[in-house]
Amino acid sequence: MTPGSFITLEGIEGAGKSTLAAALTVMLERRGVDIVRTREPGGTPLAERVRAVVLEPGAEALTPVAEMLLMFAARRIHLDNLVRPALARGACVICDRFTDATRAYQGAGRGVAMQLIDHLASLVHDGLQPSATVLLDLPVADGLARARARRGEPDRFEVEETAFFERVRACYLELAHAEPERFIVLDARRPPQELADEAANALLARLSG
Ligand code: Z5A
């Protein structure tokens, strides 16, 4: 795999991103690829503190724009302190969620203007784009059933209605349709090992040489 590849994983909650990130890390490391596995929001101690703020349910209003700004603040901290240094030394970064999540959740889900999100993305990314994005797609009911089966207290997103997650899923599919050269879309209802094999093969085919 080309050193310095930046791979992002996306999907609605319960899609299996964390499971896939773990399996891909093992498979690619076995092939000698230097992998840094991380997630958003979060990934560094300071960005994880922002994650806690943005996910915790609380008494104060967190408007969609405030939520989006926190996502981008966490992202810039993460990019500056972890992602860019890792890519610069030639590692490949596997990141569980990135700016497509902001488009899907804050844009399609909460109604923040996509133009505003794209404007902030260009400022915060400062030229960096994912080399490839794996979208784990599955029906909302399946994802929510998986996620809710293993959780305690719901966070700010888990209390949302099905219609919210339907908008999120539709947005992800639109983004993938618009950028087929970046996205690899997989049916996330398939068994985890099958998904990991297919994702690894597709990533190696796209990001080698
Ligand atoms: N968010 C945002 O709004 N804007 C942004 O810009 C960013 C994020 C970056 C936290 O994200 C929230 O942040 C998220 C969007 C928002 N909220 N929501 N929804 P997160 O990624 O940390 O949280 P999450 O999406 O809720 O993660 P998750 O529920 O842990 O989902 P996952 O990582 O995709 O799934 P998993 O943990 O790998 O698997 C879930 C369960 O399904 C587990 O029991 C697995 O064993 C099982 N599983 C996994 N794969 C399979 C397959 N293939 N078959 C059957 N069962 C499976």
PDB file of C-alpha atoms and ligand atoms in Angstrom:
ATOM      1  CA  MET A   1       0.000   0.000   0.000  1.00  0.00           C
ATOM      2  CA  THR A   2       1.290   3.476  -0.843  1.00  0.00           C
ATOM      3  CA  PRO A   3       2.908   4.999   2.280  1.00  0.00           C
ATOM      4  CA  GLY A   4       0.939   7.936   3.638  1.00  0.00           C
ATOM      5  CA  SER A   5      -2.491   6.641   2.564  1.00  0.00           C
ATOM      6  CA  PHE A   6      -5.348   8.149   4.545  1.00  0.00           C
ATOM      7  CA  ILE A   7      -8.267   5.703   4.781  1.00  0.00           C
ATOM      8  CA  THR A   8     -11.574   6.694   6.327  1.00  0.00           C
ATOM      9  CA  LEU A   9     -14.447   4.421   7.379  1.00  0.00           C
ATOM     10  CA  GLU A  10     -18.018   5.675   7.381  1.00  0.00           C
ATOM     11  CA  GLY A  11     -21.575   4.500   7.975  1.00  0.00           C
ATOM     12  CA  ILE A  12     -24.521   4.891  10.302  1.00  0.00           C
ATOM     13  CA  GLU A  13     -24.115   3.748  13.876  1.00  0.00           C
ATOM     14  CA  GLY A  14     -23.839   0.023  14.315  1.00  0.00           C
ATOM     15  CA  ALA A  15     -22.605  -0.365  10.720  1.00  0.00           C
ATOM     16  CA  GLY A  16     -19.481  -2.174  11.927  1.00  0.00           C
ATOM     17  CA  LYS A  17     -16.810   0.501  11.425  1.00  0.00           C
ATOM     18  CA  SER A  18     -14.904  -0.271  14.621  1.00  0.00           C
ATOM     19  CA  THR A  19     -15.037  -3.997  13.893  1.00  0.00           C
ATOM     20  CA  LEU A  20     -13.753  -3.379  10.360  1.00  0.00           C
ATOM     21  CA  ALA A  21     -11.036  -0.961  11.543  1.00  0.00           C
ATOM     22  CA  ALA A  22      -9.682  -3.595  13.936  1.00  0.00           C
ATOM     23  CA  ALA A  23      -9.717  -6.370  11.312  1.00  0.00           C
ATOM     24  CA  LEU A  24      -8.150  -4.180   8.596  1.00  0.00           C
ATOM     25  CA  THR A  25      -5.389  -3.111  10.962  1.00  0.00           C
ATOM     26  CA  VAL A  26      -4.439  -6.728  11.668  1.00  0.00           C
ATOM     27  CA  MET A  27      -4.646  -7.768   8.007  1.00  0.00           C
ATOM     28  CA  LEU A  28      -2.615  -4.848   6.668  1.00  0.00           C
ATOM     29  CA  GLU A  29      -0.007  -5.030   9.435  1.00  0.00           C
ATOM     30  CA  ARG A  30       0.515  -8.698   8.510  1.00  0.00           C
ATOM     31  CA  ARG A  31       1.426  -7.455   5.039  1.00  0.00           C
ATOM     32  CA  GLY A  32       3.992  -5.123   6.555  1.00  0.00           C
ATOM     33  CA  VAL A  33       1.963  -1.925   6.292  1.00  0.00           C
ATOM     34  CA  ASP A  34       2.623   0.582   9.098  1.00  0.00           C
ATOM     35  CA  ILE A  35      -0.913   1.361  10.332  1.00  0.00           C
ATOM     36  CA  VAL A  36      -2.103   4.056  12.708  1.00  0.00           C
ATOM     37  CA  ARG A  37      -5.711   3.377  13.726  1.00  0.00           C
ATOM     38  CA  THR A  38      -7.720   6.279  15.050  1.00  0.00           C
ATOM     39  CA  ARG A  39     -11.210   7.756  15.229  1.00  0.00           C
ATOM     40  CA  GLU A  40     -13.249  10.951  15.103  1.00  0.00           C
ATOM     41  CA  PRO A  41     -14.359  12.842  16.963  1.00  0.00           C
ATOM     42  CA  GLY A  42     -11.293  12.162  19.088  1.00  0.00           C
ATOM     43  CA  GLY A  43      -8.056  10.337  18.413  1.00  0.00           C
ATOM     44  CA  THR A  44      -5.801  12.453  20.667  1.00  0.00           C
ATOM     45  CA  PRO A  45      -6.187  13.261  24.374  1.00  0.00           C
ATOM     46  CA  LEU A  46      -7.414  16.806  23.716  1.00  0.00           C
ATOM     47  CA  ALA A  47      -9.686  15.820  20.827  1.00  0.00           C
ATOM     48  CA  GLU A  48     -11.154  13.026  22.997  1.00  0.00           C
ATOM     49  CA  ARG A  49     -12.085  15.713  25.534  1.00  0.00           C
ATOM     50  CA  VAL A  50     -13.959  17.559  22.791  1.00  0.00           C
ATOM     51  CA  ARG A  51     -15.622  14.238  21.891  1.00  0.00           C
ATOM     52  CA  ALA A  52     -16.889  13.870  25.438  1.00  0.00           C
ATOM     53  CA  VAL A  53     -18.334  17.398  25.318  1.00  0.00           C
ATOM     54  CA  VAL A  54     -20.094  16.860  21.990  1.00  0.00           C
ATOM     55  CA  LEU A  55     -21.538  13.402  22.746  1.00  0.00           C
ATOM     56  CA  GLU A  56     -22.621  13.811  26.373  1.00  0.00           C
ATOM     57  CA  PRO A  57     -26.288  14.617  26.765  1.00  0.00           C
ATOM     58  CA  GLY A  58     -26.656  17.742  28.886  1.00  0.00           C
ATOM     59  CA  ALA A  59     -29.035  20.449  29.994  1.00  0.00           C
ATOM     60  CA  GLU A  60     -27.561  23.196  27.780  1.00  0.00           C
ATOM     61  CA  ALA A  61     -28.579  23.517  24.143  1.00  0.00           C
ATOM     62  CA  LEU A  62     -26.001  22.393  21.618  1.00  0.00           C
ATOM     63  CA  THR A  63     -27.263  23.826  18.343  1.00  0.00           C
ATOM     64  CA  PRO A  64     -26.400  22.147  15.025  1.00  0.00           C
ATOM     65  CA  VAL A  65     -23.845  24.851  14.166  1.00  0.00           C
ATOM     66  CA  ALA A  66     -22.193  24.573  17.599  1.00  0.00           C
ATOM     67  CA  GLU A  67     -22.088  20.790  17.197  1.00  0.00           C
ATOM     68  CA  MET A  68     -20.484  21.145  13.764  1.00  0.00           C
ATOM     69  CA  LEU A  69     -17.882  23.611  15.062  1.00  0.00           C
ATOM     70  CA  LEU A  70     -16.918  21.206  17.846  1.00  0.00           C
ATOM     71  CA  MET A  71     -16.520  18.409  15.278  1.00  0.00           C
ATOM     72  CA  PHE A  72     -14.197  20.597  13.216  1.00  0.00           C
ATOM     73  CA  ALA A  73     -12.276  21.802  16.274  1.00  0.00           C
ATOM     74  CA  ALA A  74     -11.671  18.192  17.329  1.00  0.00           C
ATOM     75  CA  ARG A  75     -10.716  17.378  13.725  1.00  0.00           C
ATOM     76  CA  ARG A  76      -8.097  20.098  13.457  1.00  0.00           C
ATOM     77  CA  ILE A  77      -6.518  19.039  16.774  1.00  0.00           C
ATOM     78  CA  HIS A  78      -6.526  15.433  15.547  1.00  0.00           C
ATOM     79  CA  LEU A  79      -5.043  16.311  12.144  1.00  0.00           C
ATOM     80  CA  ASP A  80      -2.303  18.521  13.610  1.00  0.00           C
ATOM     81  CA  ASN A  81      -1.221  16.185  16.388  1.00  0.00           C
ATOM     82  CA  LEU A  82      -1.749  12.696  15.050  1.00  0.00           C
ATOM     83  CA  VAL A  83      -2.898  12.275  11.447  1.00  0.00           C
ATOM     84  CA  ARG A  84      -0.489  14.590   9.605  1.00  0.00           C
ATOM     85  CA  PRO A  85       2.605  13.480  11.566  1.00  0.00           C
ATOM     86  CA  ALA A  86       1.708   9.812  10.947  1.00  0.00           C
ATOM     87  CA  LEU A  87       1.168  10.362   7.208  1.00  0.00           C
ATOM     88  CA  ALA A  88       4.380  12.408   7.010  1.00  0.00           C
ATOM     89  CA  ARG A  89       6.463   9.534   8.359  1.00  0.00           C
ATOM     90  CA  GLY A  90       4.873   7.202   5.768  1.00  0.00           C
ATOM     91  CA  ALA A  91       2.331   5.385   7.942  1.00  0.00           C
ATOM     92  CA  CYS A  92      -1.146   4.614   6.622  1.00  0.00           C
ATOM     93  CA  VAL A  93      -3.915   6.028   8.783  1.00  0.00           C
ATOM     94  CA  ILE A  94      -7.238   4.212   9.248  1.00  0.00           C
ATOM     95  CA  CYS A  95      -9.726   6.689  10.671  1.00  0.00           C
ATOM     96  CA  ASP A  96     -13.161   5.661  11.986  1.00  0.00           C
ATOM     97  CA  ARG A  97     -15.247   8.590  10.644  1.00  0.00           C
ATOM     98  CA  PHE A  98     -14.067  11.899   9.148  1.00  0.00           C
ATOM     99  CA  THR A  99     -15.664  14.884   7.394  1.00  0.00           C
ATOM    100  CA  ASP A 100     -18.200  12.795   5.463  1.00  0.00           C
ATOM    101  CA  ALA A 101     -19.740  12.147   8.903  1.00  0.00           C
ATOM    102  CA  THR A 102     -20.096  15.914   9.364  1.00  0.00           C
ATOM    103  CA  ARG A 103     -21.817  16.155   5.970  1.00  0.00           C
ATOM    104  CA  ALA A 104     -24.118  13.238   6.797  1.00  0.00           C
ATOM    105  CA  TYR A 105     -24.922  14.004  10.473  1.00  0.00           C
ATOM    106  CA  GLN A 106     -24.666  17.795  10.816  1.00  0.00           C
ATOM    107  CA  GLY A 107     -25.555  18.497   7.159  1.00  0.00           C
ATOM    108  CA  ALA A 108     -28.263  16.000   6.179  1.00  0.00           C
ATOM    109  CA  GLY A 109     -29.207  15.009   9.729  1.00  0.00           C
ATOM    110  CA  ARG A 110     -29.318  18.369  11.487  1.00  0.00           C
ATOM    111  CA  GLY A 111     -29.797  20.713   8.509  1.00  0.00           C
ATOM    112  CA  VAL A 112     -26.517  22.688   8.552  1.00  0.00           C
ATOM    113  CA  ALA A 113     -25.796  24.139   5.079  1.00  0.00           C
ATOM    114  CA  MET A 114     -23.438  21.915   3.076  1.00  0.00           C
ATOM    115  CA  GLN A 115     -21.687  25.034   1.740  1.00  0.00           C
ATOM    116  CA  LEU A 116     -20.738  25.998   5.277  1.00  0.00           C
ATOM    117  CA  ILE A 117     -19.462  22.485   5.996  1.00  0.00           C
ATOM    118  CA  ASP A 118     -17.435  22.435   2.779  1.00  0.00           C
ATOM    119  CA  HIS A 119     -16.001  25.866   3.547  1.00  0.00           C
ATOM    120  CA  LEU A 120     -14.870  24.780   7.027  1.00  0.00           C
ATOM    121  CA  ALA A 121     -13.581  21.500   5.620  1.00  0.00           C
ATOM    122  CA  SER A 122     -11.264  23.325   3.230  1.00  0.00           C
ATOM    123  CA  LEU A 123      -9.969  25.493   6.091  1.00  0.00           C
ATOM    124  CA  VAL A 124      -9.506  22.618   8.549  1.00  0.00           C
ATOM    125  CA  HIS A 125      -8.201  19.989   6.098  1.00  0.00           C
ATOM    126  CA  ASP A 126      -5.719  22.432   4.587  1.00  0.00           C
ATOM    127  CA  GLY A 127      -5.455  20.319   1.441  1.00  0.00           C
ATOM    128  CA  LEU A 128      -5.710  16.879   3.016  1.00  0.00           C
ATOM    129  CA  GLN A 129      -8.389  14.529   1.624  1.00  0.00           C
ATOM    130  CA  PRO A 130      -8.983  10.849   2.304  1.00  0.00           C
ATOM    131  CA  SER A 131      -7.160   8.591  -0.175  1.00  0.00           C
ATOM    132  CA  ALA A 132     -10.085   6.148   0.038  1.00  0.00           C
ATOM    133  CA  THR A 133     -13.285   5.873   2.049  1.00  0.00           C
ATOM    134  CA  VAL A 134     -15.044   2.607   2.917  1.00  0.00           C
ATOM    135  CA  LEU A 135     -18.782   3.138   3.373  1.00  0.00           C
ATOM    136  CA  LEU A 136     -20.488   0.349   5.312  1.00  0.00           C
ATOM    137  CA  ASP A 137     -24.090   0.592   4.187  1.00  0.00           C
ATOM    138  CA  LEU A 138     -27.001  -1.150   5.858  1.00  0.00           C
ATOM    139  CA  PRO A 139     -30.671  -0.508   6.636  1.00  0.00           C
ATOM    140  CA  VAL A 140     -31.138   1.883   9.548  1.00  0.00           C
ATOM    141  CA  ALA A 141     -33.197  -0.623  11.552  1.00  0.00           C
ATOM    142  CA  ASP A 142     -30.353  -3.164  11.403  1.00  0.00           C
ATOM    143  CA  GLY A 143     -27.703  -0.648  12.463  1.00  0.00           C
ATOM    144  CA  LEU A 144     -29.772   0.712  15.343  1.00  0.00           C
ATOM    145  CA  ALA A 145     -30.622  -2.792  16.561  1.00  0.00           C
ATOM    146  CA  ARG A 146     -26.918  -3.691  16.643  1.00  0.00           C
ATOM    147  CA  ALA A 147     -25.885  -0.481  18.365  1.00  0.00           C
ATOM    148  CA  ARG A 148     -28.685  -0.474  20.917  1.00  0.00           C
ATOM    149  CA  ALA A 149     -28.138  -4.135  21.815  1.00  0.00           C
ATOM    150  CA  ARG A 150     -24.827  -3.327  23.426  1.00  0.00           C
ATOM    151  CA  ARG A 151     -25.252   0.148  24.907  1.00  0.00           C
ATOM    152  CA  GLY A 152     -26.095   1.716  28.239  1.00  0.00           C
ATOM    153  CA  GLU A 153     -26.970   5.410  28.349  1.00  0.00           C
ATOM    154  CA  PRO A 154     -27.688   6.854  24.864  1.00  0.00           C
ATOM    155  CA  ASP A 155     -25.532   9.777  23.658  1.00  0.00           C
ATOM    156  CA  ARG A 156     -26.763  12.897  21.804  1.00  0.00           C
ATOM    157  CA  PHE A 157     -27.121  10.966  18.547  1.00  0.00           C
ATOM    158  CA  GLU A 158     -28.547   7.714  19.820  1.00  0.00           C
ATOM    159  CA  VAL A 159     -31.700   9.462  21.027  1.00  0.00           C
ATOM    160  CA  GLU A 160     -32.534  10.545  17.449  1.00  0.00           C
ATOM    161  CA  GLU A 161     -35.494   9.159  15.520  1.00  0.00           C
ATOM    162  CA  THR A 162     -35.222   6.702  12.648  1.00  0.00           C
ATOM    163  CA  ALA A 163     -35.916   9.518  10.128  1.00  0.00           C
ATOM    164  CA  PHE A 164     -32.698  11.261  11.230  1.00  0.00           C
ATOM    165  CA  PHE A 165     -30.618   8.164  10.504  1.00  0.00           C
ATOM    166  CA  GLU A 166     -32.455   7.652   7.185  1.00  0.00           C
ATOM    167  CA  ARG A 167     -31.283  11.138   6.127  1.00  0.00           C
ATOM    168  CA  VAL A 168     -27.761  10.299   7.281  1.00  0.00           C
ATOM    169  CA  ARG A 169     -27.730   7.034   5.329  1.00  0.00           C
ATOM    170  CA  ALA A 170     -29.140   8.674   2.181  1.00  0.00           C
ATOM    171  CA  CYS A 171     -26.504  11.410   2.361  1.00  0.00           C
ATOM    172  CA  TYR A 172     -23.681   8.866   2.647  1.00  0.00           C
ATOM    173  CA  LEU A 173     -24.994   7.062  -0.437  1.00  0.00           C
ATOM    174  CA  GLU A 174     -25.189  10.363  -2.343  1.00  0.00           C
ATOM    175  CA  LEU A 175     -21.626  11.243  -1.378  1.00  0.00           C
ATOM    176  CA  ALA A 176     -20.452   7.815  -2.542  1.00  0.00           C
ATOM    177  CA  HIS A 177     -22.349   8.173  -5.800  1.00  0.00           C
ATOM    178  CA  ALA A 178     -20.731  11.573  -6.426  1.00  0.00           C
ATOM    179  CA  GLU A 179     -17.175  10.308  -5.797  1.00  0.00           C
ATOM    180  CA  PRO A 180     -16.933   6.677  -6.954  1.00  0.00           C
ATOM    181  CA  GLU A 181     -13.145   6.979  -7.310  1.00  0.00           C
ATOM    182  CA  ARG A 182     -12.831   7.614  -3.547  1.00  0.00           C
ATOM    183  CA  PHE A 183     -15.631   5.475  -2.078  1.00  0.00           C
ATOM    184  CA  ILE A 184     -15.801   1.709  -1.674  1.00  0.00           C
ATOM    185  CA  VAL A 185     -19.389   0.818  -0.722  1.00  0.00           C
ATOM    186  CA  LEU A 186     -19.984  -2.506   1.036  1.00  0.00           C
ATOM    187  CA  ASP A 187     -23.200  -4.185   2.156  1.00  0.00           C
ATOM    188  CA  ALA A 188     -22.607  -4.193   5.915  1.00  0.00           C
ATOM    189  CA  ARG A 189     -25.110  -7.016   6.537  1.00  0.00           C
ATOM    190  CA  ARG A 190     -22.480  -9.481   5.398  1.00  0.00           C
ATOM    191  CA  PRO A 191     -20.256 -11.368   7.898  1.00  0.00           C
ATOM    192  CA  PRO A 192     -17.406  -9.305   9.391  1.00  0.00           C
ATOM    193  CA  GLN A 193     -14.583 -11.416   7.939  1.00  0.00           C
ATOM    194  CA  GLU A 194     -16.050 -11.245   4.427  1.00  0.00           C
ATOM    195  CA  LEU A 195     -16.284  -7.453   4.731  1.00  0.00           C
ATOM    196  CA  ALA A 196     -12.715  -7.179   5.994  1.00  0.00           C
ATOM    197  CA  ASP A 197     -11.390  -9.344   3.129  1.00  0.00           C
ATOM    198  CA  GLU A 198     -13.254  -7.330   0.516  1.00  0.00           C
ATOM    199  CA  ALA A 199     -12.257  -3.976   2.021  1.00  0.00           C
ATOM    200  CA  ALA A 200      -8.590  -5.001   2.281  1.00  0.00           C
ATOM    201  CA  ASN A 201      -8.517  -6.234  -1.323  1.00  0.00           C
ATOM    202  CA  ALA A 202     -10.230  -3.110  -2.645  1.00  0.00           C
ATOM    203  CA  LEU A 203      -7.916  -0.804  -0.669  1.00  0.00           C
ATOM    204  CA  LEU A 204      -4.794  -2.652  -1.778  1.00  0.00           C
ATOM    205  CA  ALA A 205      -5.968  -2.513  -5.401  1.00  0.00           C
ATOM    206  CA  ARG A 206      -6.681   1.226  -5.251  1.00  0.00           C
ATOM    207  CA  LEU A 207      -3.837   2.387  -3.076  1.00  0.00           C
ATOM    208  CA  SER A 208      -0.867   0.368  -4.297  1.00  0.00           C
ATOM    209  CA  GLY A 209       1.775   1.450  -6.722  1.00  0.00           C
TER     210      GLY A 209
HETATM  211  N1  Z5A B   1     -20.328  12.307  14.419  1.00  0.00           N
HETATM  212  C1  Z5A B   1     -20.905  13.419  13.841  1.00  0.00           C
HETATM  213  O1  Z5A B   1     -22.076  13.681  14.068  1.00  0.00           O
HETATM  214  N2  Z5A B   1     -20.160  14.210  13.038  1.00  0.00           N
HETATM  215  C2  Z5A B   1     -18.860  13.980  12.784  1.00  0.00           C
HETATM  216  O2  Z5A B   1     -18.219  14.760  12.064  1.00  0.00           O
HETATM  217  C3  Z5A B   1     -18.259  12.813  13.385  1.00  0.00           C
HETATM  218  C4  Z5A B   1     -19.030  12.004  14.185  1.00  0.00           C
HETATM  219  C5  Z5A B   1     -16.826  12.520  13.119  1.00  0.00           C
HETATM  220  C6  Z5A B   1     -19.933   8.967  17.543  1.00  0.00           C
HETATM  221  O3  Z5A B   1     -19.319   8.264  16.500  1.00  0.00           O
HETATM  222  C7  Z5A B   1     -20.961   9.891  16.983  1.00  0.00           C
HETATM  223  O4  Z5A B   1     -20.331  11.022  16.401  1.00  0.00           O
HETATM  224  C8  Z5A B   1     -21.764   9.255  15.887  1.00  0.00           C
HETATM  225  C9  Z5A B   1     -21.766  10.261  14.743  1.00  0.00           C
HETATM  226  C10 Z5A B   1     -21.142  11.483  15.336  1.00  0.00           C
HETATM  227  N3  Z5A B   1     -23.031   9.044  16.384  1.00  0.00           N
HETATM  228  N4  Z5A B   1     -23.850   8.292  15.902  1.00  0.00           N
HETATM  229  N5  Z5A B   1     -24.611   7.647  15.491  1.00  0.00           N
HETATM  230  P1  Z5A B   1     -18.799   6.793  16.682  1.00  0.00           P
HETATM  231  O5  Z5A B   1     -18.279   6.352  15.368  1.00  0.00           O
HETATM  232  O6  Z5A B   1     -17.900   6.712  17.828  1.00  0.00           O
HETATM  233  O7  Z5A B   1     -20.119   6.031  17.137  1.00  0.00           O
HETATM  234  P2  Z5A B   1     -21.006   5.054  16.380  1.00  0.00           P
HETATM  235  O8  Z5A B   1     -21.142   5.229  14.947  1.00  0.00           O
HETATM  236  O9  Z5A B   1     -22.251   5.129  17.163  1.00  0.00           O
HETATM  237  O10 Z5A B   1     -20.175   3.747  16.553  1.00  0.00           O
HETATM  238  P3  Z5A B   1     -20.735   2.335  16.778  1.00  0.00           P
HETATM  239  O11 Z5A B   1     -22.164   2.243  17.141  1.00  0.00           O
HETATM  240  O12 Z5A B   1     -19.751   1.733  17.694  1.00  0.00           O
HETATM  241  O13 Z5A B   1     -20.732   1.730  15.351  1.00  0.00           O
HETATM  242  P4  Z5A B   1     -19.666   0.935  14.530  1.00  0.00           P
HETATM  243  O14 Z5A B   1     -18.280   1.225  14.968  1.00  0.00           O
HETATM  244  O15 Z5A B   1     -20.010   1.187  13.129  1.00  0.00           O
HETATM  245  O16 Z5A B   1     -19.999  -0.583  14.850  1.00  0.00           O
HETATM  246  P5  Z5A B   1     -19.187  -1.701  15.694  1.00  0.00           P
HETATM  247  O17 Z5A B   1     -18.888  -1.204  17.053  1.00  0.00           O
HETATM  248  O18 Z5A B   1     -18.086  -2.248  14.885  1.00  0.00           O
HETATM  249  O19 Z5A B   1     -20.324  -2.806  15.735  1.00  0.00           O
HETATM  250  C11 Z5A B   1     -21.540  -2.592  16.382  1.00  0.00           C
HETATM  251  C12 Z5A B   1     -22.117  -3.970  16.819  1.00  0.00           C
HETATM  252  O20 Z5A B   1     -22.414  -4.729  15.654  1.00  0.00           O
HETATM  253  C13 Z5A B   1     -21.132  -4.815  17.637  1.00  0.00           C
HETATM  254  O21 Z5A B   1     -21.854  -5.571  18.565  1.00  0.00           O
HETATM  255  C14 Z5A B   1     -20.480  -5.720  16.580  1.00  0.00           C
HETATM  256  O22 Z5A B   1     -20.039  -6.925  17.127  1.00  0.00           O
HETATM  257  C15 Z5A B   1     -21.638  -5.921  15.614  1.00  0.00           C
HETATM  258  N6  Z5A B   1     -21.188  -6.105  14.233  1.00  0.00           N
HETATM  259  C16 Z5A B   1     -20.183  -5.441  13.603  1.00  0.00           C
HETATM  260  N7  Z5A B   1     -20.039  -5.852  12.338  1.00  0.00           N
HETATM  261  C17 Z5A B   1     -20.997  -6.777  12.140  1.00  0.00           C
HETATM  262  C18 Z5A B   1     -21.384  -7.580  11.006  1.00  0.00           C
HETATM  263  N8  Z5A B   1     -20.749  -7.466   9.817  1.00  0.00           N
HETATM  264  N9  Z5A B   1     -22.411  -8.421  11.149  1.00  0.00           N
HETATM  265  C19 Z5A B   1     -23.082  -8.510  12.346  1.00  0.00           C
HETATM  266  N10 Z5A B   1     -22.767  -7.813  13.451  1.00  0.00           N
HETATM  267  C20 Z5A B   1     -21.736  -6.942  13.341  1.00  0.00           C
END
